[in-house]
Short mmCIF file of C-alpha atoms in Angstrom, two decimals:
data_model
loop_
_atom_site.label_atom_id
_atom_site.label_comp_id
_atom_site.label_asym_id
_atom_site.label_seq_id
_atom_site.Cartn_x
_atom_site.Cartn_y
_atom_site.Cartn_z
CA MET A 1 0.19 0.25 -0.01
CA SER A 2 1.64 3.18 -0.92
CA PHE A 3 1.45 6.32 1.67
CA ALA A 4 -0.99 8.09 -0.35
CA SER A 5 -3.54 5.14 -0.20
CA TRP A 6 -2.74 4.98 3.51
CA LEU A 7 -3.61 8.62 4.05
CA GLU A 8 -6.51 8.32 2.54
CA GLY A 9 -7.77 5.23 4.58
CA VAL A 10 -6.89 7.43 7.67
CA TRP A 11 -9.10 10.26 6.27
CA TYR A 12 -11.91 8.66 5.29
CA GLY A 13 -11.88 5.52 7.71
CA SER A 14 -10.55 6.24 11.04
CA ARG A 15 -9.09 8.60 13.19
CA ALA A 16 -5.71 10.26 12.53
CA PRO A 17 -2.79 8.87 14.30
CA LEU A 18 -1.54 10.97 17.49
CA TRP A 19 1.53 11.91 15.73
CA LEU A 20 -0.52 13.50 12.69
CA LYS A 21 -2.67 15.72 14.92
CA PRO A 22 -0.03 18.62 15.90
CA MET A 23 0.60 18.69 12.19
CA GLY A 24 -2.85 19.56 11.74
CA THR A 25 -3.29 22.05 14.51
CA LEU A 26 -0.24 23.96 13.08
CA PHE A 27 -2.14 23.72 9.57
CA GLY A 28 -4.99 25.34 10.98
CA ALA A 29 -2.87 27.91 12.79
CA VAL A 30 -1.49 29.02 9.59
CA SER A 31 -4.48 28.80 7.59
CA GLY A 32 -6.61 30.91 10.19
CA ALA A 33 -3.58 33.46 10.44
CA ARG A 34 -3.52 34.10 6.67
CA ARG A 35 -7.72 34.46 6.71
CA PHE A 36 -7.25 36.86 9.40
CA GLY A 37 -4.75 38.65 7.33
CA TYR A 38 -6.90 39.14 4.44
CA ALA A 39 -9.73 40.23 6.51
CA LYS A 40 -7.75 43.06 8.22
CA GLY A 41 -6.57 44.20 4.55
CA TRP A 42 -3.05 43.20 5.43
CA PHE A 43 -2.62 41.37 2.05
CA ALA A 44 -3.95 42.39 -1.14
CA SER A 45 -7.36 41.27 -2.26
CA VAL A 46 -9.19 42.78 -5.32
CA ARG A 47 -12.78 43.59 -6.06
CA LEU A 48 -13.97 43.32 -9.56
CA GLU A 49 -16.35 45.56 -11.16
CA SER A 50 -18.64 42.41 -11.88
CA PRO A 51 -19.91 40.05 -9.38
CA VAL A 52 -17.86 36.85 -8.53
CA VAL A 53 -19.32 33.22 -7.78
CA VAL A 54 -16.86 31.06 -6.13
CA ILE A 55 -17.28 27.20 -6.41
CA GLY A 56 -15.09 25.02 -4.38
CA ASN A 57 -14.44 22.60 -1.20
CA ILE A 58 -12.82 22.52 2.01
CA THR A 59 -11.72 18.88 1.44
CA VAL A 60 -8.74 17.68 -0.53
CA GLY A 61 -9.61 16.04 -3.75
CA GLY A 62 -12.76 15.90 -6.17
CA THR A 63 -16.04 16.67 -5.33
CA GLY A 64 -17.93 17.40 -8.76
CA LYS A 65 -16.94 21.13 -8.84
CA THR A 66 -16.54 21.44 -12.50
CA PRO A 67 -19.71 19.82 -13.65
CA LEU A 68 -21.30 22.60 -11.31
CA VAL A 69 -19.49 25.12 -12.84
CA ILE A 70 -20.68 24.10 -16.26
CA TRP A 71 -24.24 23.95 -14.91
CA LEU A 72 -24.27 27.23 -13.35
CA CYS A 73 -22.55 28.95 -16.48
CA GLU A 74 -25.14 27.39 -18.65
CA ALA A 75 -27.98 28.52 -16.34
CA LEU A 76 -26.63 32.20 -15.71
CA ALA A 77 -26.30 32.45 -19.69
CA GLN A 78 -29.91 31.42 -20.12
CA ARG A 79 -30.86 34.59 -18.41
CA GLY A 80 -28.55 36.63 -20.42
CA LEU A 81 -25.90 37.14 -17.35
CA LYS A 82 -23.08 36.65 -19.75
CA PRO A 83 -20.75 34.54 -16.99
CA GLY A 84 -17.07 33.51 -17.63
CA VAL A 85 -14.98 31.26 -15.87
CA VAL A 86 -11.62 31.80 -13.92
CA SER A 87 -9.46 28.88 -13.21
CA ARG A 88 -5.97 28.28 -11.83
CA GLY A 89 -5.30 26.02 -14.73
CA TYR A 90 -3.76 23.58 -12.42
CA GLY A 91 -1.47 21.28 -14.34
CA GLY A 92 -0.82 23.62 -17.04
CA SER A 93 2.51 25.54 -17.91
CA VAL A 94 1.02 28.95 -18.93
CA SER A 95 2.68 31.90 -17.39
CA GLY A 96 0.81 35.10 -16.81
CA ALA A 97 -3.14 34.86 -17.58
CA ARG A 98 -4.51 33.55 -20.61
CA LEU A 99 -7.82 33.26 -22.33
CA VAL A 100 -8.36 29.59 -23.12
CA GLN A 101 -9.03 28.31 -26.59
CA PRO A 102 -10.53 25.10 -27.28
CA SER A 103 -7.75 24.26 -29.79
CA ASP A 104 -5.16 24.57 -26.85
CA GLU A 105 -3.44 21.88 -25.15
CA ALA A 106 -3.92 20.62 -21.87
CA ALA A 107 -0.28 20.78 -21.10
CA LEU A 108 -0.57 24.44 -21.45
CA VAL A 109 -3.75 25.36 -19.94
CA GLY A 110 -4.65 22.56 -17.59
CA ASP A 111 -7.43 19.72 -18.19
CA GLU A 112 -10.43 21.16 -16.49
CA PRO A 113 -10.30 24.67 -18.04
CA LEU A 114 -9.64 22.98 -21.49
CA LEU A 115 -12.62 20.74 -20.97
CA MET A 116 -14.62 23.90 -19.62
CA ALA A 117 -13.52 25.76 -22.93
CA ARG A 118 -14.78 23.14 -25.17
CA ARG A 119 -18.12 22.13 -23.47
CA LEU A 120 -19.00 26.04 -22.47
CA ASN A 121 -19.96 28.94 -24.82
CA VAL A 122 -18.51 31.33 -22.56
CA PRO A 123 -15.11 32.60 -22.22
CA VAL A 124 -12.49 30.53 -19.94
CA ALA A 125 -9.53 32.37 -18.34
CA VAL A 126 -6.50 30.70 -16.45
CA GLY A 127 -3.83 32.55 -14.48
CA ARG A 128 -1.92 31.89 -11.03
CA GLU A 129 -3.04 35.25 -10.09
CA ARG A 130 -6.91 35.24 -10.36
CA PRO A 131 -7.84 38.83 -10.49
CA ARG A 132 -5.55 39.19 -13.42
CA ALA A 133 -7.21 36.23 -15.28
CA ALA A 134 -10.74 37.20 -14.12
CA GLN A 135 -10.15 40.70 -15.66
CA LEU A 136 -9.30 39.07 -18.80
CA LEU A 137 -13.06 37.89 -18.67
CA LEU A 138 -14.47 41.48 -18.01
CA ASP A 139 -12.49 42.66 -21.00
CA ALA A 140 -14.08 39.88 -23.23
CA GLY A 141 -17.50 41.18 -22.06
CA CYS A 142 -18.28 39.09 -19.10
CA ARG A 143 -20.42 40.52 -16.43
CA VAL A 144 -20.56 37.73 -14.05
CA VAL A 145 -17.06 35.83 -12.73
CA VAL A 146 -17.54 32.10 -11.76
CA SER A 147 -14.50 31.00 -10.16
CA ASP A 148 -13.57 27.04 -10.32
CA ASP A 149 -11.91 25.87 -7.06
CA GLY A 150 -11.32 29.46 -5.69
CA LEU A 151 -12.50 29.23 -2.06
CA GLN A 152 -9.05 29.62 -0.47
CA HIS A 153 -7.61 32.00 -3.12
CA LEU A 154 -8.89 35.05 -1.32
CA ALA A 155 -6.80 37.56 -3.26
CA LEU A 156 -10.20 37.53 -5.14
CA GLN A 157 -13.10 38.74 -3.49
CA ARG A 158 -16.40 37.13 -4.10
CA ASP A 159 -20.12 37.94 -3.72
CA CYS A 160 -21.41 34.38 -3.20
CA GLU A 161 -19.45 30.98 -2.11
CA ILE A 162 -20.77 27.61 -3.05
CA VAL A 163 -18.92 24.42 -1.36
CA VAL A 164 -19.24 20.96 -3.03
CA MET A 165 -19.11 17.89 -1.05
CA ASP A 166 -18.98 14.28 -1.43
CA ALA A 167 -22.40 12.54 -0.52
CA VAL A 168 -20.61 9.47 1.12
CA ARG A 169 -17.23 10.77 2.08
CA GLN A 170 -18.21 14.28 3.21
CA LEU A 171 -15.70 15.65 5.46
CA GLY A 172 -14.06 12.44 6.32
CA ASN A 173 -12.60 12.31 9.96
CA GLY A 174 -13.12 15.98 10.30
CA ALA A 175 -9.59 16.87 10.73
CA LEU A 176 -7.25 19.27 9.11
CA LEU A 177 -4.38 18.34 6.93
CA PRO A 178 -2.54 16.06 7.17
CA ALA A 179 -4.57 14.41 10.06
CA GLY A 180 -7.45 14.83 7.84
CA PRO A 181 -8.99 15.79 4.50
CA LEU A 182 -9.89 19.28 5.35
CA ARG A 183 -8.36 22.49 3.98
CA GLU A 184 -10.30 24.66 6.56
CA PRO A 185 -12.26 23.74 9.52
CA ALA A 186 -15.55 22.51 9.25
CA ALA A 187 -17.09 25.57 10.76
CA ARG A 188 -16.16 27.41 7.39
CA LEU A 189 -19.47 25.64 5.84
CA ARG A 190 -21.45 28.11 7.90
CA SER A 191 -20.23 31.13 6.20
CA VAL A 192 -20.91 30.05 2.70
CA ALA A 193 -24.51 30.90 0.56
CA ALA A 194 -25.10 27.01 0.11
CA VAL A 195 -23.54 23.40 0.36
CA VAL A 196 -24.05 21.06 -2.71
CA SER A 197 -23.75 17.38 -1.87
CA ASN A 198 -22.75 15.14 -5.21
CA GLY A 199 -24.23 11.83 -4.57
CA GLU A 200 -27.50 10.21 -3.86
CA SER A 201 -29.29 10.59 -0.48
CA PRO A 202 -26.83 12.94 1.45
CA ALA A 203 -27.14 13.31 5.00
CA LEU A 204 -27.65 16.89 6.17
CA LEU A 205 -25.06 18.73 7.99
CA ASP A 206 -26.34 20.62 11.09
CA LEU A 207 -25.97 23.91 9.20
CA ALA A 208 -27.78 27.28 8.66
CA VAL A 209 -27.30 27.34 5.20
CA PRO A 210 -29.18 26.04 2.25
CA GLN A 211 -28.22 22.30 1.25
CA PHE A 212 -28.87 20.46 -2.28
CA SER A 213 -28.21 17.27 -3.75
CA MET A 214 -26.54 16.91 -7.12
CA HIS A 215 -26.19 13.76 -9.00
CA LEU A 216 -23.85 13.34 -12.45
CA THR A 217 -25.67 11.76 -15.40
CA GLY A 218 -24.21 10.69 -18.52
CA GLU A 219 -25.52 8.03 -21.07
CA SER A 220 -23.03 8.01 -23.93
CA ALA A 221 -19.56 7.56 -24.82
CA HIS A 222 -17.66 9.84 -27.09
CA SER A 223 -14.93 8.31 -29.36
CA LEU A 224 -11.25 9.62 -29.11
CA ALA A 225 -10.91 8.73 -32.84
CA GLY A 226 -14.03 10.41 -34.42
CA LEU A 227 -16.17 7.29 -34.61
CA PRO A 228 -19.96 7.89 -33.73
CA ALA A 229 -21.16 8.16 -29.93
CA ARG A 230 -22.20 4.95 -28.41
CA PRO A 231 -24.78 4.22 -25.55
CA LEU A 232 -22.85 3.26 -22.30
CA ALA A 233 -25.49 0.29 -22.51
CA SER A 234 -23.75 -1.01 -25.62
CA PHE A 235 -20.57 -1.49 -23.82
CA THR A 236 -22.23 -4.29 -21.51
CA GLY A 237 -21.40 -7.97 -22.40
CA ALA A 238 -17.64 -7.65 -22.33
CA PRO A 239 -15.41 -6.15 -19.48
CA VAL A 240 -14.08 -2.64 -20.20
CA HIS A 241 -10.98 -0.94 -18.90
CA ALA A 242 -11.89 2.29 -17.11
CA VAL A 243 -9.09 5.16 -16.54
CA ALA A 244 -9.70 7.94 -14.24
CA GLY A 245 -7.15 10.53 -13.18
CA ILE A 246 -9.50 12.45 -10.95
CA GLY A 247 -9.51 13.26 -7.22
CA HIS A 248 -11.97 10.28 -6.41
CA PRO A 249 -11.53 8.04 -9.20
CA GLU A 250 -13.57 5.25 -7.21
CA ARG A 251 -16.63 7.40 -8.34
CA PHE A 252 -16.25 7.11 -11.76
CA PHE A 253 -15.72 3.26 -11.65
CA ALA A 254 -18.93 2.80 -9.57
CA TRP A 255 -21.00 4.87 -11.68
CA LEU A 256 -19.82 2.74 -14.63
CA ARG A 257 -20.61 -0.37 -12.88
CA LEU A 258 -23.98 1.15 -11.67
CA ALA A 259 -24.89 1.40 -15.56
CA GLY A 260 -24.25 -2.26 -15.84
CA LEU A 261 -20.58 -2.34 -16.93
CA GLU A 262 -18.08 -4.91 -15.90
CA VAL A 263 -14.89 -2.21 -14.93
CA ILE A 264 -11.37 -3.23 -15.03
CA ALA A 265 -10.34 -0.10 -13.03
CA HIS A 266 -7.06 2.07 -13.64
CA PRO A 267 -6.77 4.75 -10.91
CA LEU A 268 -4.53 7.70 -11.67
CA PRO A 269 -3.45 10.47 -9.50
CA ASP A 270 -5.69 13.84 -9.95
CA HIS A 271 -4.37 15.81 -13.05
CA ALA A 272 -1.99 12.97 -13.77
CA LEU A 273 0.11 13.42 -17.01
CA ILE A 274 -1.29 10.34 -19.13
CA ARG A 275 1.15 8.25 -20.89
CA ARG A 276 0.64 5.90 -23.81
CA GLU A 277 1.19 2.76 -21.61
CA ASP A 278 -1.80 4.11 -19.18
CA ILE A 279 -4.35 3.74 -21.52
CA HIS A 280 -3.28 0.81 -24.13
CA PHE A 281 -3.81 -2.62 -23.07
CA ALA A 282 -2.71 -5.78 -24.81
CA ASP A 283 -6.19 -7.50 -24.54
CA GLY A 284 -7.95 -5.00 -26.98
CA LEU A 285 -10.91 -4.31 -24.79
CA GLN A 286 -12.50 -1.00 -24.93
CA VAL A 287 -11.11 2.06 -22.75
CA LEU A 288 -13.49 4.52 -21.30
CA MET A 289 -12.08 7.59 -19.45
CA THR A 290 -13.37 10.53 -17.51
CA GLU A 291 -13.79 13.69 -19.94
CA LYS A 292 -11.14 15.52 -17.88
CA ASP A 293 -8.42 12.73 -18.94
CA ALA A 294 -9.85 12.42 -22.36
CA VAL A 295 -8.78 16.01 -23.46
CA LYS A 296 -4.89 14.73 -22.62
CA CYS A 297 -5.03 11.74 -24.61
CA ALA A 298 -6.08 12.86 -28.34
CA ARG A 299 -2.53 12.40 -29.64
CA ILE A 300 -2.25 8.80 -28.34
CA ALA A 301 -5.68 7.30 -28.43
CA GLY A 302 -6.82 4.85 -30.73
CA ARG A 303 -10.39 3.54 -31.92
CA GLU A 304 -10.70 1.54 -28.77
CA HIS A 305 -10.78 4.91 -26.57
CA TRP A 306 -13.93 6.55 -25.28
CA SER A 307 -14.61 9.56 -23.38
CA VAL A 308 -17.66 9.77 -20.86
CA PRO A 309 -18.66 13.02 -20.14
CA VAL A 310 -21.04 13.81 -17.41
CA GLU A 311 -23.37 16.51 -16.38
CA ALA A 312 -24.42 17.95 -12.96
CA ALA A 313 -28.52 17.46 -12.61
CA PHE A 314 -30.71 18.63 -9.82
CA THR A 315 -34.54 17.91 -9.14
CA GLU A 316 -36.53 20.76 -10.49
CA VAL A 317 -37.01 22.36 -6.88
CA ASP A 318 -33.30 22.07 -5.77
CA GLY A 319 -31.86 23.58 -9.45
CA ALA A 320 -34.36 26.30 -9.08
CA GLN A 321 -33.60 27.15 -5.67
CA LEU A 322 -29.72 27.11 -5.78
CA LEU A 323 -30.01 29.29 -9.02
CA GLU A 324 -32.03 31.75 -6.98
CA VAL A 325 -29.44 31.69 -4.11
CA VAL A 326 -26.82 32.70 -6.41
CA LEU A 327 -28.89 35.16 -8.36
CA ARG A 328 -30.01 36.80 -4.81
CA ALA A 329 -26.30 37.03 -3.84
CA ILE A 330 -25.04 38.91 -7.24
CA GLY A 331 -28.01 41.14 -7.25
CA ALA A 332 -29.68 39.63 -10.31
CA SER A 333 -32.75 37.71 -9.01
CA ASN A 334 -35.19 39.96 -10.88
CA VAL A 335 -33.57 38.56 -14.01
CA ALA A 336 -36.00 36.66 -15.92
CA LYS A 337 -34.95 33.52 -18.03
CA GLY A 338 -34.29 34.34 -21.77
#
């Protein structure tokens, strides 16, 4: 067992060892001091001319933020609010700030920003200095900035914060890094506009903020070799390889199994640089991968490689109420759907 696997088992399966707890206490002290410094104005924090909505989490690893960013941008665009997405561009090599083009390489701009630039009909900007990248969106005509995974990036002021949480794993053992998976204390959830749980039948937390349930949907696979799309159900009857370099790969594998597929799982680290040997197998079976991984594989993929895009879905009531939370926070609740 690798150290990373052991640590994840500690975070989500048991109490942290005593020797890790002082490190968590130190991490919390540093994180709290940093937030206090921003609140006091000791560190520079930029207020944009347009409202900012942050979608993030307080845990390490993937929770489903990117599908929610896409859902929200589409909902805002339907109401004529001209959204744009700002992201750090993790895993990309770009220096400075840049508007992402669908023709870009993931190695330059990052896998998630490239995915969003290809899925969304709105501008996407990347940059380590998010205020600078966000200004590119305003210059491009955007009137609402949606920050992907920007909860802890306090250099950019915000009007609305939404936290996405795994419905099953939730906050793990409740300890701060490295004793647990938390980037910030659990009490931080009480200051956000809403908490969205990704997964079925989440247990509600004891919070005085709105909580909503989201699930991911997807019924087709798209060929990386330009073949016609296929229903997921067409991959039953034989095993398939499944590749996932996301924060919680098991969620992808479990989702495919729920669709009736026999899965040979190949988990990779989040934002992994995917090599040819990671996706080519001697048995000739079909290979399914997340859309986030697929944007990095066009040059090395064959006819057996398929991307499985997913979308965030809510009940009609939850979707409408979550959108209203955002619209009220950015002062646009009176904007009718176009």
